[in-house]
Coordinates of C-alpha atoms in Angstrom, one line a residue:
M1 CA 188.1 120.3 147.9
A2 CA 186.7 118.0 145.2
A3 CA 188.5 114.8 144.2
T4 CA 188.9 116.0 140.6
D5 CA 190.7 119.1 141.9
I6 CA 193.1 117.0 144.0
A7 CA 193.8 114.8 141.1
R8 CA 194.5 117.8 138.9
Q9 CA 196.9 119.3 141.4
V10 CA 198.7 116.0 141.7
G11 CA 199.0 115.6 138.0
E12 CA 200.1 119.1 137.2
G13 CA 202.2 119.9 140.2
C14 CA 203.9 116.6 140.7
R15 CA 207.6 117.0 141.3
T16 CA 210.5 114.8 142.0
V17 CA 211.9 114.8 145.5
P18 CA 215.5 113.6 146.0
L19 CA 215.9 111.1 148.9
A20 CA 218.6 111.9 151.5
G21 CA 219.3 108.2 152.1
H22 CA 218.0 104.6 151.4
V23 CA 214.4 104.3 152.4
G24 CA 213.7 100.7 151.3
F25 CA 210.7 100.6 149.1
D26 CA 212.9 99.3 146.3
S27 CA 212.4 95.9 148.0
L28 CA 208.7 95.9 147.1
P29 CA 209.2 93.6 144.1
D30 CA 211.0 91.1 146.4
Q31 CA 208.2 91.3 148.9
L32 CA 205.7 90.5 146.1
V33 CA 207.8 87.6 144.9
N34 CA 208.2 86.2 148.4
K35 CA 204.5 86.5 149.1
S36 CA 203.5 84.9 145.7
V37 CA 206.0 82.1 146.2
S38 CA 204.7 81.4 149.7
Q39 CA 201.1 81.3 148.4
G40 CA 201.9 79.2 145.4
F41 CA 200.5 79.4 141.9
C42 CA 197.8 77.6 139.9
F43 CA 197.6 76.8 136.2
N44 CA 194.8 75.0 134.4
I45 CA 195.1 73.4 131.0
L46 CA 192.3 72.1 128.8
C47 CA 193.3 69.5 126.3
V48 CA 190.8 69.2 123.5
G49 CA 191.2 66.7 120.8
E50 CA 190.0 63.3 119.5
T51 CA 190.8 60.2 121.4
G52 CA 194.2 58.7 120.6
L53 CA 196.0 61.9 119.6
G54 CA 198.4 61.7 122.6
K55 CA 197.0 64.3 124.9
S56 CA 198.0 62.5 128.1
T57 CA 201.4 61.6 126.7
L58 CA 202.1 65.2 125.8
M59 CA 201.1 66.4 129.3
D60 CA 203.5 63.8 130.9
T61 CA 206.3 65.0 128.6
L62 CA 205.6 68.7 129.2
F63 CA 205.9 68.4 133.0
N64 CA 208.4 65.6 133.0
T65 CA 206.3 63.3 135.2
K66 CA 203.8 60.5 135.0
F67 CA 200.3 61.7 135.8
E68 CA 197.8 59.1 136.9
G69 CA 194.9 58.5 134.5
E70 CA 192.9 55.8 132.8
P71 CA 193.1 55.5 129.0
A72 CA 189.9 56.5 127.2
T73 CA 188.0 54.3 124.8
H74 CA 186.2 55.1 121.6
T75 CA 182.9 53.9 122.9
Q76 CA 181.7 56.9 124.9
P77 CA 178.1 57.9 124.2
G78 CA 178.9 61.6 124.5
V79 CA 181.7 64.1 125.4
Q80 CA 182.8 64.0 129.0
L81 CA 185.3 66.3 130.7
R82 CA 187.7 64.6 133.1
S83 CA 189.5 67.0 135.5
N84 CA 192.6 66.0 137.6
T85 CA 194.5 68.3 140.0
Y86 CA 198.2 67.8 140.9
D87 CA 200.5 69.6 143.3
L88 CA 203.9 70.1 141.7
Q89 CA 207.1 71.4 143.2
E90 CA 210.1 72.8 141.3
S91 CA 212.9 74.4 143.4
N92 CA 211.0 76.4 146.0
V93 CA 208.0 77.2 143.7
G94 CA 204.7 75.2 144.2
L95 CA 202.2 74.8 141.3
K96 CA 198.7 73.5 141.6
L97 CA 198.2 72.1 138.1
T98 CA 194.8 71.1 136.8
I99 CA 194.6 69.1 133.6
V100 CA 191.1 68.8 132.0
S101 CA 190.8 66.3 129.1
T102 CA 187.8 65.8 126.7
V103 CA 186.9 62.1 126.8
G104 CA 185.0 60.9 123.8
F105 CA 185.5 64.0 121.7
G106 CA 184.9 63.3 118.0
D107 CA 184.0 59.6 118.6
Q108 CA 180.2 60.0 118.0
I109 CA 178.5 59.6 114.6
N110 CA 176.6 62.9 115.2
K111 CA 179.2 65.4 116.3
E112 CA 176.9 68.5 116.0
D113 CA 176.8 69.2 119.8
S114 CA 180.3 67.9 120.7
Y115 CA 181.5 71.4 121.7
K116 CA 178.6 72.1 124.1
P117 CA 179.9 70.2 127.2
I118 CA 183.3 72.0 126.8
V119 CA 181.6 75.5 126.6
E120 CA 179.4 74.6 129.6
F121 CA 182.4 73.5 131.6
I122 CA 184.3 76.7 130.9
D123 CA 181.3 78.8 131.8
A124 CA 180.8 76.8 135.0
Q125 CA 184.3 77.7 136.2
F126 CA 183.7 81.4 135.4
E127 CA 180.3 81.3 137.2
A128 CA 181.9 79.7 140.3
Y129 CA 184.5 82.5 140.4
L130 CA 181.9 85.2 139.8
Q131 CA 179.7 83.8 142.7
E132 CA 182.8 83.9 144.9
E133 CA 183.4 87.6 144.0
L134 CA 179.8 88.5 144.6
K135 CA 179.9 87.1 148.2
I136 CA 179.9 89.6 151.1
R137 CA 182.8 87.8 152.7
R138 CA 185.2 86.9 149.9
V139 CA 188.2 84.6 150.3
L140 CA 189.8 84.9 146.9
H141 CA 193.3 84.6 148.3
T142 CA 192.6 81.0 149.3
Y143 CA 190.0 80.2 146.6
H144 CA 191.1 77.5 144.2
D145 CA 190.8 79.2 140.8
S146 CA 189.5 76.6 138.4
R147 CA 189.2 78.9 135.4
I148 CA 190.9 77.5 132.2
H149 CA 194.1 79.4 131.5
A150 CA 195.1 77.6 128.3
C151 CA 193.4 75.4 125.8
L152 CA 195.7 73.1 123.8
Y153 CA 193.7 72.1 120.8
F154 CA 195.1 68.9 119.3
I155 CA 194.7 68.7 115.5
A156 CA 194.9 65.3 113.8
P157 CA 197.9 65.1 111.4
T158 CA 195.9 64.5 108.2
G159 CA 198.0 66.8 106.1
H160 CA 195.0 68.2 104.2
S161 CA 192.9 70.6 106.2
L162 CA 191.0 71.2 109.4
K163 CA 187.9 69.2 110.1
S164 CA 184.5 70.9 110.4
L165 CA 184.4 69.8 114.0
D166 CA 187.7 71.6 114.7
L167 CA 186.6 74.8 113.1
V168 CA 183.2 74.9 114.9
T169 CA 184.7 74.0 118.3
M170 CA 187.5 76.6 118.1
K171 CA 185.0 79.2 116.9
K172 CA 182.9 78.5 120.0
L173 CA 185.8 78.6 122.3
D174 CA 187.9 81.5 121.1
S175 CA 186.0 84.1 123.2
K176 CA 186.2 82.0 126.3
V177 CA 189.7 80.6 126.5
N178 CA 193.2 81.1 125.2
I179 CA 193.5 78.6 122.3
I180 CA 196.9 77.3 121.3
P181 CA 196.5 74.9 118.3
I182 CA 199.0 72.1 118.0
I183 CA 199.5 69.4 115.4
A184 CA 199.7 66.1 117.3
K185 CA 201.9 63.2 116.3
S186 CA 203.6 65.3 113.7
D187 CA 206.1 62.6 112.9
T188 CA 203.5 60.8 110.9
I189 CA 203.7 63.3 108.0
S190 CA 206.7 64.5 106.0
K191 CA 208.4 67.8 106.5
S192 CA 207.1 69.3 103.3
E193 CA 203.6 68.2 104.0
L194 CA 203.8 69.6 107.5
T195 CA 204.8 73.0 106.2
K196 CA 201.9 73.1 103.8
F197 CA 199.6 71.8 106.5
K198 CA 200.6 74.6 108.8
I199 CA 199.9 77.2 106.1
K200 CA 196.5 75.6 105.3
I201 CA 195.5 75.6 109.0
T202 CA 196.5 79.3 109.5
S203 CA 194.6 80.4 106.4
E204 CA 191.5 78.4 107.4
L205 CA 191.5 79.9 110.9
V206 CA 191.8 83.4 109.5
S207 CA 189.1 82.9 106.9
N208 CA 186.7 81.5 109.5
G209 CA 187.4 84.3 112.0
V210 CA 188.9 82.0 114.7
Q211 CA 190.9 84.1 117.2
I212 CA 193.8 82.0 118.6
Y213 CA 196.1 83.1 121.4
Q214 CA 198.9 85.3 120.2
F215 CA 202.0 85.5 122.4
P216 CA 202.4 89.1 123.7
T217 CA 204.9 91.4 122.0
D218 CA 204.4 94.5 124.1
D219 CA 207.0 93.5 126.6
E220 CA 210.5 94.3 125.2
S221 CA 212.1 91.5 127.1
V222 CA 210.1 88.8 125.3
A223 CA 208.8 90.7 122.3
E224 CA 211.4 89.2 119.9
I225 CA 211.0 85.6 120.9
N226 CA 207.2 85.8 121.1
G227 CA 207.1 87.5 117.7
T228 CA 209.2 84.7 116.2
M229 CA 207.1 82.0 117.9
N230 CA 203.8 83.5 116.6
A231 CA 205.0 82.7 113.1
H232 CA 205.5 79.0 114.0
L233 CA 201.9 78.5 115.1
P234 CA 200.4 75.9 115.1
F235 CA 203.2 73.9 116.8
A236 CA 203.9 70.5 115.5
V237 CA 204.7 68.3 118.5
I238 CA 205.6 64.8 119.5
G239 CA 205.2 63.4 123.0
S240 CA 207.1 60.5 124.6
T241 CA 208.0 59.4 128.1
E242 CA 210.5 56.8 126.9
E243 CA 214.2 57.6 127.2
V244 CA 216.6 56.4 124.6
K245 CA 220.4 56.5 124.8
I246 CA 221.6 58.8 122.0
G247 CA 225.4 59.2 122.1
N248 CA 226.3 59.6 125.7
K249 CA 223.0 61.1 126.8
M250 CA 219.5 59.7 127.7
M251 CA 216.9 61.6 125.8
K252 CA 213.2 61.4 125.3
A253 CA 212.5 60.0 121.9
R254 CA 210.4 57.6 119.8
Q255 CA 212.1 54.8 118.1
Y256 CA 211.0 53.6 114.7
P257 CA 212.4 50.9 112.3
W258 CA 213.7 53.7 110.1
G259 CA 215.3 55.8 112.9
T260 CA 214.7 57.8 116.1
V261 CA 212.7 61.0 116.6
Q262 CA 214.0 63.1 119.4
V263 CA 211.3 65.0 121.3
E264 CA 213.5 67.9 122.4
N265 CA 215.3 68.3 119.1
E266 CA 213.9 71.4 117.4
A267 CA 214.9 70.0 114.0
H268 CA 212.5 67.1 114.6
C269 CA 209.5 68.8 116.2
D270 CA 208.2 72.0 118.0
F271 CA 208.0 70.5 121.4
V272 CA 210.7 72.8 122.9
K273 CA 209.0 75.8 121.4
L274 CA 205.7 74.8 122.9
R275 CA 207.3 74.3 126.3
E276 CA 209.1 77.6 126.2
M277 CA 206.1 79.6 125.2
L278 CA 203.5 77.8 127.4
I279 CA 205.4 77.4 130.6
R280 CA 208.7 79.2 130.8
V281 CA 207.8 82.6 129.1
N282 CA 204.0 83.2 128.9
M283 CA 202.4 81.3 131.7
E284 CA 201.6 84.4 133.7
D285 CA 200.4 86.2 130.6
L286 CA 198.0 83.3 130.0
R287 CA 196.7 83.7 133.5
E288 CA 196.3 87.4 133.1
Q289 CA 194.6 87.2 129.8
T290 CA 192.1 84.7 131.2
H291 CA 191.2 87.1 134.0
T292 CA 191.3 90.5 132.2
R293 CA 189.8 89.4 128.8
H294 CA 187.8 86.2 128.9
Y295 CA 186.5 86.3 132.5
E296 CA 185.8 90.1 132.3
L297 CA 183.8 89.4 129.1
Y298 CA 181.8 86.7 130.8
R299 CA 181.3 88.9 134.0
R300 CA 180.1 91.9 131.9
C301 CA 177.6 89.8 130.0
K302 CA 176.4 88.2 133.1
L303 CA 175.9 91.4 135.0
E304 CA 174.2 93.0 132.0
E305 CA 171.8 90.1 132.0
M306 CA 171.1 90.8 135.6
G307 CA 170.4 94.5 134.8
F308 CA 173.5 96.2 136.0
K309 CA 175.0 99.0 133.9
D310 CA 177.8 101.5 134.3
T311 CA 175.9 104.5 132.8
D312 CA 172.2 105.5 132.7
P313 CA 170.4 106.4 129.4
D314 CA 172.0 109.8 129.5
N315 CA 175.5 108.3 129.6
K316 CA 176.0 109.6 133.1
P317 CA 177.8 107.4 135.7
F318 CA 175.5 105.0 137.4
S319 CA 176.5 103.7 140.8
L320 CA 176.1 100.1 141.9
Q321 CA 173.7 101.2 144.6
E322 CA 171.5 103.1 142.2
T323 CA 171.6 100.2 139.8
Y324 CA 170.7 97.8 142.6
E325 CA 167.8 100.1 143.8
A326 CA 166.5 100.5 140.2
K327 CA 166.7 96.7 139.6
R328 CA 165.1 96.0 143.0
N329 CA 162.2 98.4 142.3
E330 CA 161.8 96.9 138.8
F331 CA 161.8 93.4 140.4
L332 CA 159.3 94.4 143.0
G333 CA 157.1 95.9 140.3
E334 CA 157.3 92.8 138.2
L335 CA 156.7 90.7 141.4
Q336 CA 153.6 92.8 142.3
K337 CA 152.4 92.6 138.7
K338 CA 152.8 88.8 138.7
E339 CA 151.1 88.6 142.1
E340 CA 148.1 90.5 140.8
E341 CA 148.0 88.4 137.7
M342 CA 148.2 85.3 139.8
R343 CA 145.4 86.6 142.1
Q344 CA 143.2 87.4 139.1
M345 CA 143.9 84.0 137.7
F346 CA 143.1 82.4 141.1
V347 CA 139.8 84.3 141.3
Q348 CA 139.0 83.3 137.8
R349 CA 139.8 79.7 138.4
V350 CA 137.8 79.8 141.7
K351 CA 134.8 81.2 139.8
E352 CA 135.2 78.6 137.1
K353 CA 135.4 75.9 139.8
E354 CA 132.3 77.2 141.5
A355 CA 130.4 77.2 138.3
E356 CA 131.6 73.6 137.7
L357 CA 130.5 72.6 141.2
K358 CA 127.1 74.3 140.8
E359 CA 126.6 72.5 137.5
A360 CA 127.6 69.2 139.1
E361 CA 125.3 69.9 142.0
K362 CA 122.4 70.7 139.7
E363 CA 123.1 67.5 137.8
L364 CA 123.2 65.5 141.1
H365 CA 119.8 67.1 142.2
E366 CA 118.2 66.2 138.8
K367 CA 119.6 62.7 139.1
F368 CA 118.3 62.4 142.6
D369 CA 114.8 63.6 141.6
R370 CA 114.8 61.0 138.7
L371 CA 115.9 58.3 141.0
K372 CA 113.3 59.4 143.6
K373 CA 110.5 59.3 141.1
L374 CA 111.6 56.0 139.8
H375 CA 111.7 54.7 143.3
Q376 CA 108.2 55.9 143.9
D377 CA 106.9 54.3 140.7
E378 CA 108.6 51.0 141.6
K379 CA 107.2 51.2 145.1
K380 CA 103.7 51.8 143.7
K381 CA 104.0 48.9 141.3
L382 CA 105.2 46.7 144.1
E383 CA 102.3 47.8 146.4
D384 CA 99.8 47.0 143.6
K385 CA 101.4 43.7 142.9
K386 CA 101.3 43.0 146.6
K387 CA 97.6 43.9 146.8
S388 CA 96.7 41.6 143.9
L389 CA 98.7 38.8 145.5
D390 CA 96.9 39.4 148.8
D391 CA 93.6 39.2 146.9
E392 CA 94.6 36.0 145.3
V393 CA 95.7 34.5 148.6
N394 CA 92.3 35.5 150.2
A395 CA 90.4 34.0 147.3
F396 CA 92.4 30.9 147.5
K397 CA 91.8 30.6 151.2
Q398 CA 88.1 31.0 150.7
R399 CA 88.0 28.3 148.0
K400 CA 90.1 26.0 150.2
T401 CA 87.6 26.6 153.1
A402 CA 84.6 25.8 150.9
A403 CA 86.3 22.7 149.6
E404 CA 87.1 21.5 153.0
L405 CA 83.5 22.1 154.1
L406 CA 82.2 20.2 151.1
Q407 CA 84.6 17.3 151.8
S408 CA 83.5 17.2 155.4
Q409 CA 79.8 17.2 154.5
G410 CA 80.4 14.4 151.9
S411 CA 82.2 12.3 154.5
Q412 CA 79.4 12.7 157.0
A413 CA 76.8 11.7 154.4
G414 CA 78.7 8.6 153.3
G415 CA 79.1 7.5 156.9
S416 CA 75.4 7.6 157.7
Q417 CA 74.5 5.5 154.6
T418 CA 77.0 2.9 155.7
L419 CA 75.5 2.7 159.1
K420 CA 72.0 2.3 157.7
R421 CA 73.1 -0.5 155.4
D422 CA 74.7 -2.4 158.2
K423 CA 71.5 -2.1 160.3
E424 CA 69.4 -3.4 157.5
K425 CA 71.7 -6.4 157.1
K426 CA 71.4 -7.2 160.7
N427 CA 67.6 -7.1 160.7
N428 CA 67.3 -9.1 157.4
P429 CA 69.8 -11.9 157.3
W430 CA 68.6 -13.0 153.8
L431 CA 70.1 -9.9 152.3
C432 CA 73.5 -11.2 153.0
T433 CA 72.8 -14.4 151.0
E434 CA 71.6 -12.6 148.1

């Protein structure tokens, strides 16, 4: 029997069977709760805003603790994301909280690319989770999910309008993360200015098509409170870890010369509303929206880039195996094509190289012939010069021999005359007196 027939029979012929006694599957929710509590939960918050808007202080106030961290300066050359993970325990529930802050956001003169490191960081967390899902042996139950569940976007309390940087950044992030805009340090503007500022921010977000996170109203248990809180967005908050004695109670507040601002007083700011909506009511919905909406969108786009589709050109179901085989054949075809192109290119380059080598060899032979001829000419000139020098040496030797012969003959003639004169003097003594 086909699976569709079975499904049709189950849908049409389904009937209610009364139980004779207690079976026990009504404890399934308790089992899920116990298992979830034993495994613990994780929640990741991204704080985006200019330096000095009180991001770290608000995180300390939200979770009623003091997180370790170094204060950021305004001298950062670019935007850097600093991530810190903390293990929190409340009653018997454990929470692995990750807080990611944007260091140096809005501090540069050229703010054109300030949003890029944030987008790249969010995509990197999606990519890490996707790679874990695509593994043959997955361990998602122990995998540390680092995907961003909520983005608290801190807006400077100017009282006028949103900055271009804020609009561009939120527009780039709205399809990747749940954005909750908040007005930081809202005690710096008056109540009337704050009301107008909220209206101005809402209208600018709508006119620029920025999709912020809306608290869900499909659950009847939280529909009323979430619907009311959606009208209060963006939240105007104040953060403080200092406790001041007001009446008989110690309360978190900020003291000024003109008075005291209570953090948890809803007449002073929206901190309580933010804490209720972010942590106590909609934390699980933020986690679910991150997985079912933002991550699924990233996953779908990534798989489509890789060539995977759910249907073929005829809108018929396309199995993953068929998609893989088709993609593999396409890849092999492209690989073979590239291999053939590379082979042809290699052959062409070899031919070009051979032609270059032949040309170089021809030039070398011509140069060798020229040098050989030049050597022969030089050799002939040297031989002629040597022959002429030899002739000169022989002629010189002949002249030298003749001169020596003449000199020896002259010496002999002079010697004989001297002997004759001496003999005459001896025979005729009177020649000496003369």
